[in-house]
Amino acid sequence: MRLVLLGGPGAGKGTQAKALAKHWKIVHISTGDLFRYHRDHGTELGLLANRYMAQGQLVPDEVTEKMVEDRISQSDVASQGGFVLDGFPRTVPQGEALSAILASKHQHLDAVLYIFVPEEVLEERLVGRRVCPQCQANYHVSLNPPKIADTCDVCGATLIQREDDQPLTVRTRFKVYQEQTSPLIAFYEKRGLLRTVDGNQTPDQVTRALVSAVGTVADD
Ligand code: AP5
C-alpha cells in the first residue's frame, strides 16, 4: 500500500497518517517530522530546513526530494509493504519527482487522500495547538487540553507551541499552501488517484472515511 495524504496546514495529516499506518501496518513518513528531527539534532540539513520552516515557507524541492528518496529506500518500507506520506509532495515538481522515484523502483501510488477542512477551522486548530517536545504528543488549549496546564499527560514534559504555529506564520503557511500545494489536487485528480474526505469530523470518523476511500480505489 502506497498512499499520499494531502491537506492544508492542520488538516489532520499527521493524526491520520499515524492511524492509517497502524491500520495497514505500513510506514508513516512525515517530511515535517523528519525536518524537525534534523533541526533538533543540529544536523546541516536541519539547520538549512529550519531557515524556511520558521518562516512558514517550503524547504527547497531538491533538498526535500532527496530526503524522501532516501527514506523510501530504507528496508522497513519494503519489509512492511508500503508507506503513507504525510506532507510530501507539497509542490507539483515534488509530485513529478515522487512519480519518477517510484517508477525507478517499478512501483506506483495506490491513492492520494485529500483531507478537506475549511480554513477558519484550521486556523483555530493551529494557533491553539501545543506539542510535547519529548514524546511528540499533541494537545489543544481548549479542544483537547492536557490534564495539568502546559504539562504532557504522557511523559510530564512542559508543552511548547511550534514556532510556525504563531498566528502570522500560520497565515503565511495558508498562502504557501494555496499557491504551491493546492495545484496537486488537480494533478492527482487527472491521474485518477484523488479521493476527497471531509476532515471536519472527529478523528475516528475521518479515519473511517479514509479507509473506506482507499477501498473505492481498490474497487476501481
Ligand atoms: P508539517 O509538519 O508537515 O506541517 P503542516 O503540513 O503545516 O501540517 P501540520 O503538522 O501543522 O498539521 P497536520 O495536517 O499534520 O495536522 P495534525 O494531525 O498535526 O511541515 C512543517 C514545515 O516543514 C512546512 O511548513 C515546511 O517548511 C516544511 N516541509 C514539510 N514538508 C515539506 C515538503 N514536502 N516540501 C517543503 N517543505 C516541507 O493536526 C493539527 C491539529 O489539529 C492537532 O492539534 C490535532 O490534534 C488536531 N486535529 C487533528 N485532527 C482533528 C480533528 N479531526 N478534529 C479536531 N482536531 C483535530
Short mmCIF file of C-alpha atoms and ligand atoms in Angstrom, two decimals:
data_model
loop_
_atom_site.label_atom_id
_atom_site.label_comp_id
_atom_site.label_asym_id
_atom_site.label_seq_id
_atom_site.Cartn_x
_atom_site.Cartn_y
_atom_site.Cartn_z
CA MET A 1 0.00 0.00 0.00
CA ARG A 2 1.45 3.35 -1.04
CA LEU A 3 -0.56 6.38 -0.01
CA VAL A 4 -0.21 10.15 -0.03
CA LEU A 5 -2.12 12.45 2.33
CA LEU A 6 -2.91 15.93 1.02
CA GLY A 7 -4.46 18.76 3.01
CA GLY A 8 -3.85 22.25 4.35
CA PRO A 9 -1.74 23.02 7.42
CA GLY A 10 -3.51 21.43 10.39
CA ALA A 11 -5.93 19.35 8.29
CA GLY A 12 -5.00 16.28 10.34
CA LYS A 13 -2.43 14.68 8.03
CA GLY A 14 -0.15 13.68 10.91
CA THR A 15 -3.03 12.40 13.05
CA GLN A 16 -4.49 10.36 10.20
CA ALA A 17 -1.16 9.13 8.85
CA LYS A 18 -0.47 7.52 12.25
CA ALA A 19 -3.92 5.87 12.24
CA LEU A 20 -3.57 4.59 8.65
CA ALA A 21 -0.03 3.32 9.27
CA LYS A 22 -1.38 1.32 12.22
CA HIS A 23 -4.41 0.09 10.26
CA TRP A 24 -2.38 -1.26 7.30
CA LYS A 25 0.89 -1.85 9.20
CA ILE A 26 2.78 0.41 6.81
CA VAL A 27 5.44 3.06 7.46
CA HIS A 28 4.45 6.66 8.28
CA ILE A 29 6.78 9.13 6.57
CA SER A 30 6.32 12.77 7.61
CA THR A 31 8.63 15.30 5.97
CA GLY A 32 7.76 17.84 8.70
CA ASP A 33 8.79 15.34 11.41
CA LEU A 34 11.98 14.43 9.51
CA PHE A 35 12.95 18.10 9.22
CA ARG A 36 12.15 18.72 12.91
CA TYR A 37 14.24 15.65 13.87
CA HIS A 38 17.21 17.02 11.91
CA ARG A 39 16.70 20.52 13.36
CA ASP A 40 16.56 19.18 16.94
CA HIS A 41 19.76 17.17 16.33
CA GLY A 42 21.52 20.20 14.82
CA THR A 43 22.39 18.49 11.52
CA GLU A 44 23.33 20.56 8.46
CA LEU A 45 20.05 19.56 6.81
CA GLY A 46 18.10 20.55 9.93
CA LEU A 47 19.74 23.97 10.15
CA LEU A 48 19.04 24.61 6.48
CA ALA A 49 15.42 23.41 6.74
CA ASN A 50 14.72 25.50 9.82
CA ARG A 51 15.51 28.71 7.95
CA TYR A 52 12.41 28.01 5.84
CA MET A 53 10.17 26.24 8.39
CA ALA A 54 10.36 29.04 10.97
CA GLN A 55 9.03 31.46 8.30
CA GLY A 56 6.25 29.10 7.15
CA GLN A 57 7.97 28.69 3.77
CA LEU A 58 8.74 25.44 1.97
CA VAL A 59 12.18 23.85 2.12
CA PRO A 60 13.64 23.76 -1.45
CA ASP A 61 12.36 20.88 -3.59
CA GLU A 62 15.74 19.28 -4.32
CA VAL A 63 16.59 19.02 -0.59
CA THR A 64 13.19 17.55 0.27
CA GLU A 65 13.07 15.13 -2.67
CA LYS A 66 16.49 13.68 -1.81
CA MET A 67 15.47 13.20 1.83
CA VAL A 68 12.26 11.40 0.80
CA GLU A 69 14.01 9.21 -1.77
CA ASP A 70 16.49 8.10 0.92
CA ARG A 71 13.68 7.40 3.40
CA ILE A 72 11.53 5.45 0.91
CA SER A 73 14.55 3.31 0.04
CA GLN A 74 15.09 2.15 3.64
CA SER A 75 14.45 -1.53 4.31
CA ASP A 76 11.47 -1.08 6.69
CA VAL A 77 9.37 0.31 3.81
CA ALA A 78 9.89 -2.84 1.72
CA SER A 79 9.52 -5.22 4.67
CA GLN A 80 6.31 -3.56 5.90
CA GLY A 81 4.86 -3.41 2.38
CA GLY A 82 4.46 0.31 1.86
CA PHE A 83 4.09 3.80 3.26
CA VAL A 84 1.80 6.69 3.94
CA LEU A 85 3.39 10.01 3.02
CA ASP A 86 2.40 12.96 5.21
CA GLY A 87 3.49 16.39 3.93
CA PHE A 88 5.06 15.20 0.67
CA PRO A 89 4.59 16.03 -2.15
CA ARG A 90 3.87 19.68 -1.50
CA THR A 91 4.57 21.16 -4.95
CA VAL A 92 3.87 19.88 -8.47
CA PRO A 93 7.63 19.35 -9.10
CA GLN A 94 7.73 17.22 -5.91
CA GLY A 95 4.73 15.24 -7.27
CA GLU A 96 6.63 14.63 -10.50
CA ALA A 97 9.76 13.67 -8.54
CA LEU A 98 7.75 11.16 -6.48
CA SER A 99 6.37 9.54 -9.67
CA ALA A 100 9.94 9.25 -11.01
CA ILE A 101 11.30 7.79 -7.74
CA LEU A 102 8.53 5.17 -7.67
CA ALA A 103 8.84 4.40 -11.40
CA SER A 104 12.56 3.72 -10.91
CA LYS A 105 11.52 1.04 -8.38
CA HIS A 106 8.70 -0.27 -10.65
CA GLN A 107 6.17 0.97 -8.10
CA HIS A 108 3.18 3.32 -8.14
CA LEU A 109 0.84 5.11 -5.74
CA ASP A 110 -2.42 3.38 -4.76
CA ALA A 111 -4.26 6.54 -3.71
CA VAL A 112 -3.93 10.20 -2.81
CA LEU A 113 -6.25 11.13 0.04
CA TYR A 114 -7.24 14.78 0.26
CA ILE A 115 -8.44 15.79 3.73
CA PHE A 116 -10.58 18.90 3.29
CA VAL A 117 -11.11 21.28 6.25
CA PRO A 118 -12.27 24.94 5.97
CA GLU A 119 -9.50 27.48 6.64
CA GLU A 120 -11.16 29.06 9.71
CA VAL A 121 -11.25 25.64 11.42
CA LEU A 122 -7.59 25.04 10.52
CA GLU A 123 -6.56 28.38 11.98
CA GLU A 124 -8.24 27.60 15.32
CA ARG A 125 -6.59 24.15 15.43
CA LEU A 126 -3.10 25.52 14.73
CA VAL A 127 -2.91 28.59 16.92
CA GLY A 128 -4.26 26.58 19.89
CA ARG A 129 -2.04 23.55 19.32
CA ARG A 130 0.58 22.65 21.93
CA VAL A 131 3.05 19.83 21.44
CA CYS A 132 5.26 17.77 23.68
CA PRO A 133 8.92 18.28 22.67
CA GLN A 134 9.82 14.94 24.23
CA CYS A 135 7.23 12.37 23.06
CA GLN A 136 5.52 14.49 20.32
CA ALA A 137 2.01 14.10 21.85
CA ASN A 138 -0.42 16.76 20.59
CA TYR A 139 -2.84 18.94 22.58
CA HIS A 140 -5.10 21.92 22.03
CA VAL A 141 -5.57 24.64 24.64
CA SER A 142 -9.38 24.36 24.54
CA LEU A 143 -10.36 21.43 22.25
CA ASN A 144 -8.00 18.84 23.78
CA PRO A 145 -6.28 20.31 26.86
CA PRO A 146 -3.80 18.33 28.97
CA LYS A 147 -4.94 17.29 32.49
CA ILE A 148 -2.40 19.68 34.07
CA ALA A 149 -1.91 23.00 32.25
CA ASP A 150 1.14 23.05 29.91
CA THR A 151 2.21 19.56 31.01
CA CYS A 152 2.27 16.43 28.83
CA ASP A 153 -0.16 13.73 30.11
CA VAL A 154 2.09 11.02 28.67
CA CYS A 155 5.61 11.95 29.82
CA GLY A 156 5.27 15.03 32.07
CA ALA A 157 7.39 17.33 29.87
CA THR A 158 6.47 21.02 29.52
CA LEU A 159 4.41 21.62 26.38
CA ILE A 160 5.52 24.13 23.75
CA GLN A 161 3.96 25.97 20.84
CA ARG A 162 5.53 25.17 17.46
CA GLU A 163 7.32 28.26 16.14
CA ASP A 164 5.34 28.00 12.89
CA ASP A 165 2.01 27.93 14.80
CA GLN A 166 2.31 31.66 15.66
CA PRO A 167 -0.70 33.44 14.05
CA LEU A 168 1.33 35.42 11.47
CA THR A 169 3.30 32.35 10.37
CA VAL A 170 0.10 30.30 10.15
CA ARG A 171 -1.24 32.87 7.68
CA THR A 172 1.94 32.55 5.59
CA ARG A 173 1.55 28.75 5.62
CA PHE A 174 -2.03 29.05 4.28
CA LYS A 175 -0.83 31.34 1.48
CA VAL A 176 2.03 28.98 0.58
CA TYR A 177 -0.43 26.06 0.64
CA GLN A 178 -2.86 27.84 -1.73
CA GLU A 179 -0.12 28.90 -4.15
CA GLN A 180 2.21 25.90 -4.18
CA THR A 181 0.43 22.83 -2.79
CA SER A 182 -3.22 23.09 -3.86
CA PRO A 183 -2.33 22.61 -7.59
CA LEU A 184 -1.53 19.00 -6.60
CA ILE A 185 -5.28 18.38 -6.19
CA ALA A 186 -5.81 18.78 -9.95
CA PHE A 187 -2.51 16.98 -10.65
CA TYR A 188 -3.70 13.81 -8.88
CA GLU A 189 -7.34 14.15 -9.99
CA LYS A 190 -6.11 13.99 -13.60
CA ARG A 191 -4.30 10.77 -12.77
CA GLY A 192 -7.45 9.20 -11.25
CA LEU A 193 -5.82 8.83 -7.83
CA LEU A 194 -7.55 11.54 -5.79
CA ARG A 195 -10.14 10.76 -3.11
CA THR A 196 -11.56 13.65 -1.05
CA VAL A 197 -12.65 13.18 2.54
CA ASP A 198 -14.37 15.61 4.95
CA GLY A 199 -11.75 16.32 7.62
CA ASN A 200 -14.08 18.42 9.76
CA GLN A 201 -15.36 15.44 11.79
CA THR A 202 -13.91 13.61 14.78
CA PRO A 203 -10.51 11.99 14.15
CA ASP A 204 -12.08 8.48 14.27
CA GLN A 205 -14.74 9.44 11.73
CA VAL A 206 -12.06 10.84 9.42
CA THR A 207 -10.04 7.61 9.73
CA ARG A 208 -13.07 5.50 8.81
CA ALA A 209 -13.80 7.75 5.82
CA LEU A 210 -10.17 7.46 4.63
CA VAL A 211 -10.10 3.67 4.96
CA SER A 212 -13.33 3.43 3.00
CA ALA A 213 -12.00 5.86 0.34
CA VAL A 214 -8.97 3.61 -0.20
CA GLY A 215 -11.41 0.71 -0.60
CA THR A 216 -13.08 2.53 -3.51
CA VAL A 217 -9.69 2.88 -5.25
CA ALA A 218 -9.07 -0.85 -4.86
CA ASP A 219 -12.52 -1.48 -6.46
CA ASP A 220 -11.84 0.82 -9.46
P1 AP5 B 1 4.40 19.87 8.56
O1 AP5 B 1 4.76 19.46 9.91
O2 AP5 B 1 4.06 18.82 7.55
O3 AP5 B 1 3.25 20.96 8.69
P2 AP5 B 1 1.80 21.08 8.03
O4 AP5 B 1 1.55 20.41 6.74
O5 AP5 B 1 1.54 22.53 8.05
O6 AP5 B 1 0.96 20.22 8.93
P3 AP5 B 1 0.79 20.19 10.48
O7 AP5 B 1 1.80 19.27 11.07
O8 AP5 B 1 0.70 21.58 11.06
O9 AP5 B 1 -0.67 19.65 10.53
P4 AP5 B 1 -1.26 18.24 10.05
O10 AP5 B 1 -2.06 18.37 8.79
O11 AP5 B 1 -0.25 17.16 10.12
O12 AP5 B 1 -2.34 18.08 11.20
P5 AP5 B 1 -2.19 17.40 12.64
O13 AP5 B 1 -2.55 15.97 12.55
O14 AP5 B 1 -0.89 17.77 13.28
O15 AP5 B 1 5.57 20.76 7.90
C1 AP5 B 1 6.17 21.81 8.63
C2 AP5 B 1 7.11 22.57 7.72
O16 AP5 B 1 8.14 21.70 7.21
C3 AP5 B 1 6.50 23.20 6.45
O17 AP5 B 1 5.86 24.44 6.72
C4 AP5 B 1 7.74 23.33 5.57
O18 AP5 B 1 8.52 24.42 5.96
C5 AP5 B 1 8.49 22.05 5.89
N1 AP5 B 1 8.11 20.97 4.97
C6 AP5 B 1 7.45 19.81 5.30
N2 AP5 B 1 7.25 19.07 4.20
C7 AP5 B 1 7.79 19.76 3.16
C8 AP5 B 1 7.86 19.50 1.76
N3 AP5 B 1 7.35 18.38 1.20
N4 AP5 B 1 8.46 20.41 0.98
C9 AP5 B 1 8.99 21.55 1.51
N5 AP5 B 1 8.93 21.86 2.82
C10 AP5 B 1 8.34 20.96 3.64
O19 AP5 B 1 -3.41 18.15 13.36
C11 AP5 B 1 -3.34 19.53 13.64
C12 AP5 B 1 -4.04 19.79 14.98
O20 AP5 B 1 -5.43 19.53 14.85
C13 AP5 B 1 -3.53 18.89 16.12
O21 AP5 B 1 -3.54 19.61 17.32
C14 AP5 B 1 -4.56 17.75 16.15
O22 AP5 B 1 -4.67 17.19 17.44
C15 AP5 B 1 -5.84 18.47 15.74
N6 AP5 B 1 -6.73 17.62 14.97
C16 AP5 B 1 -6.39 16.70 14.03
N7 AP5 B 1 -7.49 16.12 13.51
C17 AP5 B 1 -8.55 16.70 14.14
C18 AP5 B 1 -9.96 16.53 14.03
N8 AP5 B 1 -10.48 15.66 13.18
N9 AP5 B 1 -10.75 17.29 14.81
C19 AP5 B 1 -10.22 18.20 15.69
N10 AP5 B 1 -8.89 18.41 15.85
C20 AP5 B 1 -8.06 17.66 15.07
#
